[in-house]
mmCIF file of C-alpha atoms in Angstrom:
data_model
loop_
_atom_site.group_PDB
_atom_site.id
_atom_site.type_symbol
_atom_site.label_atom_id
_atom_site.label_comp_id
_atom_site.label_asym_id
_atom_site.label_seq_id
_atom_site.Cartn_x
_atom_site.Cartn_y
_atom_site.Cartn_z
ATOM 1 C CA MET R 56 -48.610 -31.611 11.190
ATOM 2 C CA ASN R 57 -48.226 -30.674 14.860
ATOM 3 C CA ARG R 58 -48.074 -33.315 17.553
ATOM 4 C CA ILE R 59 -51.271 -32.950 19.556
ATOM 5 C CA ILE R 60 -52.007 -34.755 22.819
ATOM 6 C CA THR R 61 -55.446 -34.510 24.408
ATOM 7 C CA ILE R 62 -56.137 -35.510 28.003
ATOM 8 C CA GLY R 63 -59.575 -36.465 29.265
ATOM 9 C CA ARG R 64 -59.590 -36.974 33.014
ATOM 10 C CA GLU R 65 -61.785 -37.814 35.960
ATOM 11 C CA PHE R 66 -61.744 -35.085 38.590
ATOM 12 C CA GLY R 67 -59.312 -36.060 41.363
ATOM 13 C CA SER R 68 -57.321 -38.505 39.258
ATOM 14 C CA GLY R 69 -54.296 -36.269 38.656
ATOM 15 C CA GLY R 70 -54.839 -35.627 34.935
ATOM 16 C CA ARG R 71 -53.810 -31.979 35.138
ATOM 17 C CA GLU R 72 -50.589 -32.804 36.996
ATOM 18 C CA ILE R 73 -49.735 -35.467 34.411
ATOM 19 C CA GLY R 74 -50.474 -33.017 31.586
ATOM 20 C CA ARG R 75 -48.174 -30.365 33.059
ATOM 21 C CA LYS R 76 -45.336 -32.825 33.650
ATOM 22 C CA LEU R 77 -45.755 -34.255 30.154
ATOM 23 C CA ALA R 78 -45.612 -30.762 28.627
ATOM 24 C CA ASP R 79 -42.388 -30.073 30.568
ATOM 25 C CA ILE R 80 -40.777 -33.301 29.374
ATOM 26 C CA LEU R 81 -41.785 -32.790 25.743
ATOM 27 C CA GLY R 82 -41.206 -29.040 25.783
ATOM 28 C CA VAL R 83 -44.608 -28.328 24.229
ATOM 29 C CA ALA R 84 -47.403 -25.863 25.002
ATOM 30 C CA TYR R 85 -49.964 -26.793 27.677
ATOM 31 C CA TYR R 86 -53.548 -25.551 27.539
ATOM 32 C CA ASP R 87 -56.168 -25.990 30.219
ATOM 33 C CA ARG R 88 -57.557 -22.943 32.000
ATOM 34 C CA GLU R 89 -55.666 -20.805 29.488
ATOM 35 C CA ILE R 90 -58.570 -21.544 27.130
ATOM 36 C CA ILE R 91 -61.055 -19.953 29.533
ATOM 37 C CA SER R 92 -58.885 -16.841 29.913
ATOM 38 C CA GLU R 93 -58.638 -16.513 26.137
ATOM 39 C CA ILE R 94 -62.431 -16.831 25.674
ATOM 40 C CA ALA R 95 -62.987 -14.227 28.415
ATOM 41 C CA LYS R 96 -60.569 -11.864 26.654
ATOM 42 C CA ARG R 97 -62.235 -12.290 23.271
ATOM 43 C CA THR R 98 -65.820 -12.050 24.509
ATOM 44 C CA SER R 99 -65.276 -9.466 27.283
ATOM 45 C CA LEU R 100 -67.112 -11.780 29.685
ATOM 46 C CA SER R 101 -65.744 -12.569 33.151
ATOM 47 C CA GLU R 102 -63.563 -15.688 33.506
ATOM 48 C CA LYS R 103 -65.861 -17.097 36.185
ATOM 49 C CA TYR R 104 -68.909 -16.702 33.939
ATOM 50 C CA VAL R 105 -67.103 -18.158 30.924
ATOM 51 C CA GLN R 106 -65.862 -21.119 32.938
ATOM 52 C CA ASN R 107 -69.369 -21.884 34.122
ATOM 53 C CA VAL R 108 -70.789 -21.731 30.606
ATOM 54 C CA ALA R 109 -67.856 -23.384 28.812
ATOM 55 C CA GLU R 110 -67.636 -26.401 31.079
ATOM 56 C CA HIS R 111 -71.276 -27.334 31.498
ATOM 57 C CA LYS R 112 -73.958 -28.748 29.292
ATOM 58 C CA PRO R 113 -76.415 -25.900 28.594
ATOM 59 C CA ILE R 114 -79.617 -25.675 30.576
ATOM 60 C CA ILE R 115 -82.329 -25.754 27.937
ATOM 61 C CA PRO R 116 -84.997 -23.294 29.075
ATOM 62 C CA PHE R 117 -87.536 -23.678 26.257
ATOM 63 C CA PRO R 118 -87.913 -27.164 24.817
ATOM 64 C CA ILE R 119 -90.377 -26.751 21.936
ATOM 65 C CA HIS R 120 -92.793 -29.596 21.395
ATOM 66 C CA THR R 121 -93.999 -30.183 17.816
ATOM 67 C CA GLY R 122 -96.003 -33.364 17.324
ATOM 68 C CA ARG R 123 -93.748 -36.034 18.764
ATOM 69 C CA THR R 124 -90.518 -34.068 18.392
ATOM 70 C CA PHE R 125 -88.813 -31.872 20.975
ATOM 71 C CA TRP R 126 -86.635 -29.048 19.680
ATOM 72 C CA ALA R 127 -84.044 -27.702 22.035
ATOM 73 C CA VAL R 128 -83.270 -23.999 21.963
ATOM 74 C CA ILE R 129 -79.690 -23.554 23.126
ATOM 75 C CA PRO R 130 -79.247 -20.072 24.573
ATOM 76 C CA ASP R 131 -77.200 -17.636 22.435
ATOM 77 C CA TYR R 132 -74.654 -16.851 25.158
ATOM 78 C CA ASN R 133 -73.866 -20.553 25.332
ATOM 79 C CA GLN R 134 -73.493 -20.992 21.607
ATOM 80 C CA SER R 135 -71.060 -18.122 21.309
ATOM 81 C CA VAL R 136 -68.891 -19.262 24.222
ATOM 82 C CA GLN R 137 -68.832 -22.806 22.819
ATOM 83 C CA GLN R 138 -68.027 -21.538 19.330
ATOM 84 C CA GLU R 139 -65.190 -19.417 20.715
ATOM 85 C CA GLN R 140 -63.857 -22.392 22.673
ATOM 86 C CA HIS R 141 -64.007 -24.534 19.523
ATOM 87 C CA ASN R 142 -62.108 -21.900 17.485
ATOM 88 C CA ILE R 143 -59.467 -21.376 20.170
ATOM 89 C CA ILE R 144 -58.779 -25.112 20.508
ATOM 90 C CA LYS R 145 -58.355 -25.377 16.722
ATOM 91 C CA GLU R 146 -56.075 -22.327 16.654
ATOM 92 C CA MET R 147 -53.920 -23.683 19.478
ATOM 93 C CA ALA R 148 -53.574 -27.040 17.733
ATOM 94 C CA SER R 149 -52.555 -25.370 14.474
ATOM 95 C CA LYS R 150 -49.989 -23.098 16.146
ATOM 96 C CA SER R 151 -47.549 -25.647 17.611
ATOM 97 C CA ASP R 152 -47.192 -29.044 19.285
ATOM 98 C CA CYS R 153 -49.371 -28.974 22.386
ATOM 99 C CA ILE R 154 -51.277 -30.727 25.153
ATOM 100 C CA ILE R 155 -54.934 -29.811 25.648
ATOM 101 C CA VAL R 156 -56.739 -30.906 28.796
ATOM 102 C CA GLY R 157 -60.494 -31.597 28.764
ATOM 103 C CA ARG R 158 -63.128 -29.645 26.787
ATOM 104 C CA GLY R 159 -63.803 -32.473 24.314
ATOM 105 C CA ALA R 160 -60.593 -31.564 22.467
ATOM 106 C CA ASP R 161 -60.094 -35.203 21.408
ATOM 107 C CA TYR R 162 -63.360 -34.912 19.464
ATOM 108 C CA ILE R 163 -62.956 -31.322 18.209
ATOM 109 C CA LEU R 164 -59.494 -32.182 16.820
ATOM 110 C CA ARG R 165 -60.347 -35.690 15.593
ATOM 111 C CA GLU R 166 -59.308 -34.938 12.011
ATOM 112 C CA LEU R 167 -55.782 -34.138 13.222
ATOM 113 C CA LYS R 168 -55.605 -37.597 14.838
ATOM 114 C CA PRO R 169 -54.358 -36.472 18.264
ATOM 115 C CA PHE R 170 -52.893 -38.904 20.779
ATOM 116 C CA ARG R 171 -55.796 -39.342 23.196
ATOM 117 C CA LEU R 172 -55.143 -40.080 26.869
ATOM 118 C CA PHE R 173 -57.772 -40.700 29.526
ATOM 119 C CA ILE R 174 -56.773 -40.534 33.196
ATOM 120 C CA TYR R 175 -58.921 -42.141 35.897
ATOM 121 C CA SER R 176 -58.764 -43.800 39.299
ATOM 122 C CA ASP R 177 -60.895 -45.265 42.064
ATOM 123 C CA MET R 178 -62.832 -43.100 44.529
ATOM 124 C CA ASN R 179 -60.426 -43.646 47.463
ATOM 125 C CA SER R 180 -57.469 -42.431 45.431
ATOM 126 C CA LYS R 181 -59.457 -39.442 44.215
ATOM 127 C CA ILE R 182 -60.368 -38.465 47.777
ATOM 128 C CA LEU R 183 -56.750 -38.814 48.889
ATOM 129 C CA ARG R 184 -55.547 -36.730 45.958
ATOM 130 C CA CYS R 185 -58.087 -33.992 46.706
ATOM 131 C CA LYS R 186 -57.076 -33.905 50.363
ATOM 132 C CA ASN R 187 -53.322 -33.779 49.893
ATOM 133 C CA ASN R 188 -51.310 -30.988 48.397
ATOM 134 C CA ASN R 189 -51.611 -32.023 44.785
ATOM 135 C CA ILE R 190 -54.629 -29.762 44.520
ATOM 136 C CA SER R 191 -53.759 -26.270 45.686
ATOM 137 C CA ASN R 192 -57.195 -24.671 45.356
ATOM 138 C CA ASP R 193 -59.141 -24.904 48.638
ATOM 139 C CA TYR R 194 -62.509 -25.233 46.905
ATOM 140 C CA GLU R 195 -61.387 -28.108 44.691
ATOM 141 C CA LYS R 196 -59.550 -29.687 47.601
ATOM 142 C CA GLY R 197 -62.867 -29.794 49.432
ATOM 143 C CA ALA R 198 -61.420 -27.998 52.466
ATOM 144 C CA GLY R 199 -63.502 -28.644 55.569
ATOM 145 C CA MET R 200 -65.645 -31.325 53.910
ATOM 146 C CA SER R 201 -66.417 -34.735 55.368
ATOM 147 C CA GLU R 202 -65.435 -37.769 53.326
ATOM 148 C CA SER R 203 -69.005 -38.373 52.186
ATOM 149 C CA GLU R 204 -69.435 -34.718 51.164
ATOM 150 C CA LEU R 205 -66.185 -34.916 49.226
ATOM 151 C CA THR R 206 -67.309 -38.139 47.540
ATOM 152 C CA LYS R 207 -70.547 -36.454 46.484
ATOM 153 C CA ARG R 208 -68.640 -33.413 45.177
ATOM 154 C CA ILE R 209 -66.276 -35.621 43.118
ATOM 155 C CA GLU R 210 -69.224 -37.572 41.703
ATOM 156 C CA GLN R 211 -71.057 -34.339 40.802
ATOM 157 C CA ILE R 212 -68.059 -32.835 39.002
ATOM 158 C CA ASN R 213 -67.452 -36.043 37.054
ATOM 159 C CA LYS R 214 -71.152 -36.334 36.179
ATOM 160 C CA SER R 215 -71.034 -32.780 34.873
ATOM 161 C CA ARG R 216 -67.926 -33.574 32.770
ATOM 162 C CA ALA R 217 -69.623 -36.673 31.360
ATOM 163 C CA ASP R 218 -72.817 -34.729 30.525
ATOM 164 C CA TYR R 219 -70.844 -31.957 28.852
ATOM 165 C CA TYR R 220 -68.742 -34.375 26.772
ATOM 166 C CA GLU R 221 -71.709 -36.459 25.719
ATOM 167 C CA PHE R 222 -73.828 -33.430 24.837
ATOM 168 C CA TYR R 223 -71.197 -31.911 22.534
ATOM 169 C CA THR R 224 -69.583 -35.047 21.055
ATOM 170 C CA GLY R 225 -72.338 -37.674 21.046
ATOM 171 C CA GLN R 226 -69.744 -40.070 22.493
ATOM 172 C CA LYS R 227 -69.526 -41.666 25.913
ATOM 173 C CA TRP R 228 -67.062 -39.896 28.200
ATOM 174 C CA GLY R 229 -64.342 -42.254 29.434
ATOM 175 C CA ASP R 230 -65.305 -45.067 27.026
ATOM 176 C CA LYS R 231 -61.921 -46.607 26.250
ATOM 177 C CA ALA R 232 -62.851 -47.010 22.565
ATOM 178 C CA ASN R 233 -62.434 -43.224 22.198
ATOM 179 C CA TYR R 234 -58.877 -43.117 23.575
ATOM 180 C CA ASP R 235 -55.427 -44.504 22.743
ATOM 181 C CA ILE R 236 -54.423 -45.151 26.342
ATOM 182 C CA CYS R 237 -56.431 -45.085 29.575
ATOM 183 C CA ILE R 238 -54.358 -44.999 32.755
ATOM 184 C CA ASN R 239 -55.509 -45.677 36.295
ATOM 185 C CA THR R 240 -53.525 -43.484 38.677
ATOM 186 C CA ALA R 241 -54.396 -45.476 41.815
ATOM 187 C CA LYS R 242 -51.134 -47.452 41.696
ATOM 188 C CA ILE R 243 -48.867 -45.425 39.397
ATOM 189 C CA GLU R 244 -47.213 -42.080 40.194
ATOM 190 C CA PRO R 245 -48.071 -39.120 37.906
ATOM 191 C CA ALA R 246 -44.364 -38.456 37.215
ATOM 192 C CA LYS R 247 -43.863 -42.047 36.048
ATOM 193 C CA ILE R 248 -46.965 -41.852 33.849
ATOM 194 C CA ALA R 249 -45.802 -38.594 32.257
ATOM 195 C CA GLU R 250 -42.327 -39.983 31.602
ATOM 196 C CA PHE R 251 -43.634 -43.074 29.874
ATOM 197 C CA VAL R 252 -46.415 -41.421 27.935
ATOM 198 C CA SER R 253 -43.767 -39.064 26.565
ATOM 199 C CA LYS R 254 -42.074 -42.098 24.991
ATOM 200 C CA ILE R 255 -45.142 -43.731 23.505
ATOM 201 C CA CYS R 256 -47.284 -40.845 22.285
ATOM 202 C CA MET F 210 -43.776 -61.196 46.493
ATOM 203 C CA ASN F 211 -43.467 -62.059 42.803
ATOM 204 C CA ARG F 212 -44.136 -59.478 40.133
ATOM 205 C CA ILE F 213 -47.304 -60.608 38.373
ATOM 206 C CA ILE F 214 -48.680 -59.051 35.196
ATOM 207 C CA THR F 215 -52.081 -60.101 33.866
ATOM 208 C CA ILE F 216 -53.257 -59.322 30.351
ATOM 209 C CA GLY F 217 -56.913 -59.217 29.351
ATOM 210 C CA ARG F 218 -57.322 -58.761 25.610
ATOM 211 C CA GLU F 219 -59.873 -58.476 22.859
ATOM 212 C CA PHE F 220 -59.397 -61.132 20.206
ATOM 213 C CA GLY F 221 -57.470 -59.660 17.263
ATOM 214 C CA SER F 222 -55.947 -56.801 19.238
ATOM 215 C CA GLY F 223 -52.458 -58.286 19.587
ATOM 216 C CA GLY F 224 -52.546 -59.002 23.330
ATOM 217 C CA ARG F 225 -50.710 -62.310 23.020
ATOM 218 C CA GLU F 226 -47.925 -60.773 20.923
ATOM 219 C CA ILE F 227 -47.527 -57.968 23.466
ATOM 220 C CA GLY F 228 -47.451 -60.485 26.325
ATOM 221 C CA ARG F 229 -44.692 -62.544 24.640
ATOM 222 C CA LYS F 230 -42.564 -59.482 23.875
ATOM 223 C CA LEU F 231 -43.047 -58.161 27.400
ATOM 224 C CA ALA F 232 -41.969 -61.513 28.880
ATOM 225 C CA ASP F 233 -38.835 -61.428 26.698
ATOM 226 C CA ILE F 234 -37.953 -57.889 27.784
ATOM 227 C CA LEU F 235 -38.521 -58.613 31.492
ATOM 228 C CA GLY F 236 -37.094 -62.126 31.365
ATOM 229 C CA VAL F 237 -40.110 -63.601 33.164
ATOM 230 C CA ALA F 238 -42.305 -66.662 32.601
ATOM 231 C CA TYR F 239 -45.203 -66.366 30.132
ATOM 232 C CA TYR F 240 -48.392 -68.409 30.542
ATOM 233 C CA ASP F 241 -51.230 -68.621 28.073
ATOM 234 C CA ARG F 242 -52.006 -71.945 26.376
ATOM 235 C CA GLU F 243 -49.488 -73.552 28.722
ATOM 236 C CA ILE F 244 -52.285 -73.467 31.301
ATOM 237 C CA ILE F 245 -54.522 -75.603 29.082
ATOM 238 C CA SER F 246 -51.709 -78.151 28.530
ATOM 239 C CA GLU F 247 -51.135 -78.371 32.270
ATOM 240 C CA ILE F 248 -54.846 -78.919 33.023
ATOM 241 C CA ALA F 249 -54.992 -81.611 30.323
ATOM 242 C CA LYS F 250 -51.966 -83.341 31.865
ATOM 243 C CA ARG F 251 -53.436 -83.265 35.368
ATOM 244 C CA THR F 252 -56.948 -84.348 34.407
ATOM 245 C CA SER F 253 -56.032 -86.752 31.575
ATOM 246 C CA LEU F 254 -58.525 -84.957 29.330
ATOM 247 C CA SER F 255 -57.633 -83.901 25.772
ATOM 248 C CA GLU F 256 -56.268 -80.374 25.289
ATOM 249 C CA LYS F 257 -59.019 -79.548 22.805
ATOM 250 C CA TYR F 258 -61.708 -80.607 25.261
ATOM 251 C CA VAL F 259 -60.071 -78.758 28.152
ATOM 252 C CA GLN F 260 -59.702 -75.605 26.069
ATOM 253 C CA ASN F 261 -63.363 -75.690 25.150
ATOM 254 C CA VAL F 262 -64.449 -76.129 28.770
ATOM 255 C CA ALA F 263 -61.856 -73.829 30.347
ATOM 256 C CA GLU F 264 -62.501 -70.862 28.088
ATOM 257 C CA HIS F 265 -66.283 -70.799 27.958
ATOM 258 C CA LYS F 266 -69.048 -70.036 30.349
ATOM 259 C CA PRO F 267 -70.715 -73.350 31.215
ATOM 260 C CA ILE F 268 -73.899 -74.325 29.443
ATOM 261 C CA ILE F 269 -76.366 -74.855 32.267
ATOM 262 C CA PRO F 270 -78.451 -77.876 31.274
ATOM 263 C CA PHE F 271 -80.847 -78.041 34.236
ATOM 264 C CA PRO F 272 -81.899 -74.712 35.735
ATOM 265 C CA ILE F 273 -84.008 -75.654 38.765
ATOM 266 C CA HIS F 274 -86.999 -73.460 39.455
ATOM 267 C CA THR F 275 -88.074 -73.103 43.101
ATOM 268 C CA GLY F 276 -90.736 -70.487 43.714
ATOM 269 C CA ARG F 277 -89.307 -67.383 42.097
ATOM 270 C CA THR F 278 -85.659 -68.493 42.269
ATOM 271 C CA PHE F 279 -83.641 -70.282 39.588
ATOM 272 C CA TRP F 280 -80.809 -72.510 40.743
ATOM 273 C CA ALA F 281 -78.103 -73.233 38.230
ATOM 274 C CA VAL F 282 -76.500 -76.676 38.269
ATOM 275 C CA ILE F 283 -72.992 -76.317 36.886
ATOM 276 C CA PRO F 284 -71.856 -79.613 35.387
ATOM 277 C CA ASP F 285 -69.160 -81.506 37.360
ATOM 278 C CA TYR F 286 -66.691 -81.701 34.447
ATOM 279 C CA ASN F 287 -66.794 -77.935 34.242
ATOM 280 C CA GLN F 288 -66.250 -77.374 37.929
ATOM 281 C CA SER F 289 -63.209 -79.614 38.039
ATOM 282 C CA VAL F 290 -61.574 -78.037 34.980
ATOM 283 C CA GLN F 291 -62.230 -74.554 36.392
ATOM 284 C CA GLN F 292 -60.896 -75.581 39.802
ATOM 285 C CA GLU F 293 -57.760 -77.001 38.199
ATOM 286 C CA GLN F 294 -57.292 -73.815 36.165
ATOM 287 C CA HIS F 295 -57.696 -71.746 39.325
ATOM 288 C CA ASN F 296 -55.101 -73.846 41.197
ATOM 289 C CA ILE F 297 -52.603 -73.775 38.330
ATOM 290 C CA ILE F 298 -52.832 -69.984 37.959
ATOM 291 C CA LYS F 299 -52.195 -69.570 41.696
ATOM 292 C CA GLU F 300 -49.264 -72.022 41.582
ATOM 293 C CA MET F 301 -47.718 -70.230 38.606
ATOM 294 C CA ALA F 302 -48.018 -66.873 40.338
ATOM 295 C CA SER F 303 -46.397 -68.216 43.498
ATOM 296 C CA LYS F 304 -43.499 -69.847 41.618
ATOM 297 C CA SER F 305 -41.845 -66.822 39.987
ATOM 298 C CA ASP F 306 -42.414 -63.456 38.306
ATOM 299 C CA CYS F 307 -44.749 -64.066 35.380
ATOM 300 C CA ILE F 308 -47.204 -62.822 32.790
ATOM 301 C CA ILE F 309 -50.575 -64.566 32.564
ATOM 302 C CA VAL F 310 -52.826 -63.964 29.564
ATOM 303 C CA GLY F 311 -56.623 -64.169 29.899
ATOM 304 C CA ARG F 312 -58.573 -66.671 32.048
ATOM 305 C CA GLY F 313 -59.691 -64.036 34.575
ATOM 306 C CA ALA F 314 -56.228 -64.157 36.178
ATOM 307 C CA ASP F 315 -56.516 -60.505 37.219
ATOM 308 C CA TYR F 316 -59.462 -61.513 39.401
ATOM 309 C CA ILE F 317 -58.150 -64.896 40.587
ATOM 310 C CA LEU F 318 -54.893 -63.241 41.731
ATOM 311 C CA ARG F 319 -56.441 -60.022 43.038
ATOM 312 C CA GLU F 320 -54.978 -60.463 46.516
ATOM 313 C CA LEU F 321 -51.476 -60.446 45.043
ATOM 314 C CA LYS F 322 -52.228 -57.060 43.449
ATOM 315 C CA PRO F 323 -51.022 -57.882 39.933
ATOM 316 C CA PHE F 324 -50.353 -55.222 37.337
ATOM 317 C CA ARG F 325 -53.459 -55.486 35.151
ATOM 318 C CA LEU F 326 -53.281 -54.659 31.446
ATOM 319 C CA PHE F 327 -56.167 -54.666 28.995
ATOM 320 C CA ILE F 328 -55.428 -54.640 25.259
ATOM 321 C CA TYR F 329 -58.089 -53.600 22.734
ATOM 322 C CA SER F 330 -58.580 -51.987 19.349
ATOM 323 C CA ASP F 331 -61.197 -51.067 16.764
ATOM 324 C CA MET F 332 -62.757 -53.637 14.435
ATOM 325 C CA ASN F 333 -60.781 -52.585 11.328
ATOM 326 C CA SER F 334 -57.476 -53.063 13.127
ATOM 327 C CA LYS F 335 -58.609 -56.421 14.465
ATOM 328 C CA ILE F 336 -59.539 -57.613 10.972
ATOM 329 C CA LEU F 337 -56.191 -56.445 9.589
ATOM 330 C CA ARG F 338 -54.309 -58.148 12.405
ATOM 331 C CA CYS F 339 -56.193 -61.410 11.843
ATOM 332 C CA LYS F 340 -55.457 -61.306 8.112
ATOM 333 C CA ASN F 341 -51.760 -60.552 8.295
ATOM 334 C CA ASN F 342 -49.052 -62.783 9.618
ATOM 335 C CA ASN F 343 -49.326 -61.821 13.260
ATOM 336 C CA ILE F 344 -51.710 -64.730 13.752
ATOM 337 C CA SER F 345 -50.150 -67.957 12.504
ATOM 338 C CA ASN F 346 -53.108 -70.263 13.078
ATOM 339 C CA ASP F 347 -55.280 -70.523 9.943
ATOM 340 C CA TYR F 348 -58.502 -70.937 11.926
ATOM 341 C CA GLU F 349 -57.898 -67.859 14.079
ATOM 342 C CA LYS F 350 -56.685 -65.931 11.043
ATOM 343 C CA GLY F 351 -60.079 -66.625 9.470
ATOM 344 C CA ALA F 352 -58.480 -68.046 6.310
ATOM 345 C CA GLY F 353 -60.891 -67.953 3.383
ATOM 346 C CA MET F 354 -63.470 -65.823 5.219
ATOM 347 C CA SER F 355 -65.134 -62.694 3.857
ATOM 348 C CA GLU F 356 -64.727 -59.504 5.839
ATOM 349 C CA SER F 357 -68.238 -59.728 7.243
ATOM 350 C CA GLU F 358 -67.725 -63.381 8.270
ATOM 351 C CA LEU F 359 -64.466 -62.429 9.951
ATOM 352 C CA THR F 360 -66.179 -59.523 11.750
ATOM 353 C CA LYS F 361 -68.850 -61.910 13.015
ATOM 354 C CA ARG F 362 -66.201 -64.418 14.153
ATOM 355 C CA ILE F 363 -64.256 -61.717 16.043
ATOM 356 C CA GLU F 364 -67.462 -60.476 17.699
ATOM 357 C CA GLN F 365 -68.419 -64.032 18.706
ATOM 358 C CA ILE F 366 -65.025 -64.793 20.259
ATOM 359 C CA ASN F 367 -65.026 -61.527 22.190
ATOM 360 C CA LYS F 368 -68.616 -62.076 23.345
ATOM 361 C CA SER F 369 -67.583 -65.488 24.618
ATOM 362 C CA ARG F 370 -64.592 -63.991 26.479
ATOM 363 C CA ALA F 371 -66.840 -61.356 28.040
ATOM 364 C CA ASP F 372 -69.426 -63.974 29.085
ATOM 365 C CA TYR F 373 -66.744 -66.201 30.595
ATOM 366 C CA TYR F 374 -65.119 -63.350 32.525
ATOM 367 C CA GLU F 375 -68.396 -61.996 33.811
ATOM 368 C CA PHE F 376 -69.677 -65.422 34.833
ATOM 369 C CA TYR F 377 -66.610 -66.261 36.910
ATOM 370 C CA THR F 378 -65.661 -62.841 38.293
ATOM 371 C CA GLY F 379 -68.937 -60.906 38.532
ATOM 372 C CA GLN F 380 -67.081 -57.986 36.930
ATOM 373 C CA LYS F 381 -67.505 -56.427 33.498
ATOM 374 C CA TRP F 382 -64.885 -57.593 31.015
ATOM 375 C CA GLY F 383 -62.882 -54.682 29.589
ATOM 376 C CA ASP F 384 -64.281 -52.142 32.093
ATOM 377 C CA LYS F 385 -61.284 -49.857 32.636
ATOM 378 C CA ALA F 386 -62.017 -49.643 36.369
ATOM 379 C CA ASN F 387 -60.716 -53.231 36.677
ATOM 380 C CA TYR F 388 -57.347 -52.520 35.030
ATOM 381 C CA ASP F 389 -54.256 -50.367 35.609
ATOM 382 C CA ILE F 390 -53.690 -49.531 31.962
ATOM 383 C CA CYS F 391 -55.869 -50.088 28.891
ATOM 384 C CA ILE F 392 -54.081 -49.731 25.564
ATOM 385 C CA ASN F 393 -55.625 -49.364 22.119
ATOM 386 C CA THR F 394 -53.383 -51.095 19.571
ATOM 387 C CA ALA F 395 -54.921 -49.365 16.531
ATOM 388 C CA LYS F 396 -52.215 -46.693 16.421
ATOM 389 C CA ILE F 397 -49.360 -48.106 18.544
ATOM 390 C CA GLU F 398 -47.049 -50.977 17.580
ATOM 391 C CA PRO F 399 -47.009 -54.052 19.887
ATOM 392 C CA ALA F 400 -43.206 -53.812 20.324
ATOM 393 C CA LYS F 401 -43.517 -50.206 21.477
ATOM 394 C CA ILE F 402 -46.321 -51.121 23.867
ATOM 395 C CA ALA F 403 -44.287 -53.981 25.369
ATOM 396 C CA GLU F 404 -41.299 -51.685 25.837
ATOM 397 C CA PHE F 405 -43.478 -48.982 27.408
ATOM 398 C CA VAL F 406 -45.266 -51.371 29.754
ATOM 399 C CA SER F 407 -41.990 -52.994 30.858
ATOM 400 C CA LYS F 408 -40.966 -49.631 32.313
ATOM 401 C CA ILE F 409 -44.177 -48.756 34.068
ATOM 402 C CA CYS F 410 -45.506 -52.069 35.412
#
């Protein structure tokens, strides 16, 4: 069976950087945005559109009310993107040893018993990480934002990740019971974390 | 400044074993029940009595009701044992590098910025660990208990630890935000964890 490592991470906590370094050390495949590109290729939808659909809980436009029960109608476009994402994650895990970041992969691959990491930190560290060069994308870096705007942005992104995870897995995002190790990056360097996770996973 | 490592742990998750192994690897002092013995020596109370008082949230016998406010009267015996515990933990941390297990040491020593571990696992692993030889004390091992009695015992002890921690620190016990690393012992051996932590702490 392949060695699978999944990484859940709070936005701004350095999870992606740790995942990349860990993949380099272990010499295994690394999947993050590659999943979005692959869905876009298979569905002929744009990457931007796929990313928006694949990373957010669906907006339910028509809740149907029958007696005391609400039935949610999940839009078709959402179901097919989610199904594609699900298939791709399973294919990647069956192909070779790999690291998969986000997307509820710890839950999707639970029968393969992956090593499940969760990366988090406090708000100050997240703000610092967004502002410095560890995040190269200007939008994610919050270029030109005040500290309180950046705080709000970080909270919104993490709320959206939590909603997505909880909607599709029925589990609480970031609840340590669902992971093998949870690491706070406020005091420990990503390179050190990657090095040591490579020896314990 | 001394290197201080604090270990919070769910009962049955192997936190004490990890602490001992980690102290051996690092060659530093290890404090757990030694704290109880020291309080007993200083207060001339029995170890059993001190343990009972030092590890539980006080039972408030006389809540005073004034208007809409309740005032809690914490018994004197409790205050002095807690104060002694507080002093001893600070003395130990100032004496040399050390590992301190439980007793809210992560909070008491927060100004010294200790490395804060939390050790946990799922109920099945806790039951297995209690039943096998990793716990030498018959009472803690739950000798002669059915699985459901043992489950109840483990839940009770952990509830008591959570109550104690929350009463004296105002923080949530086991909330990953209060720790640097949280490790689930269900899939990883204590010796491996100790080795791993010795390199990252």
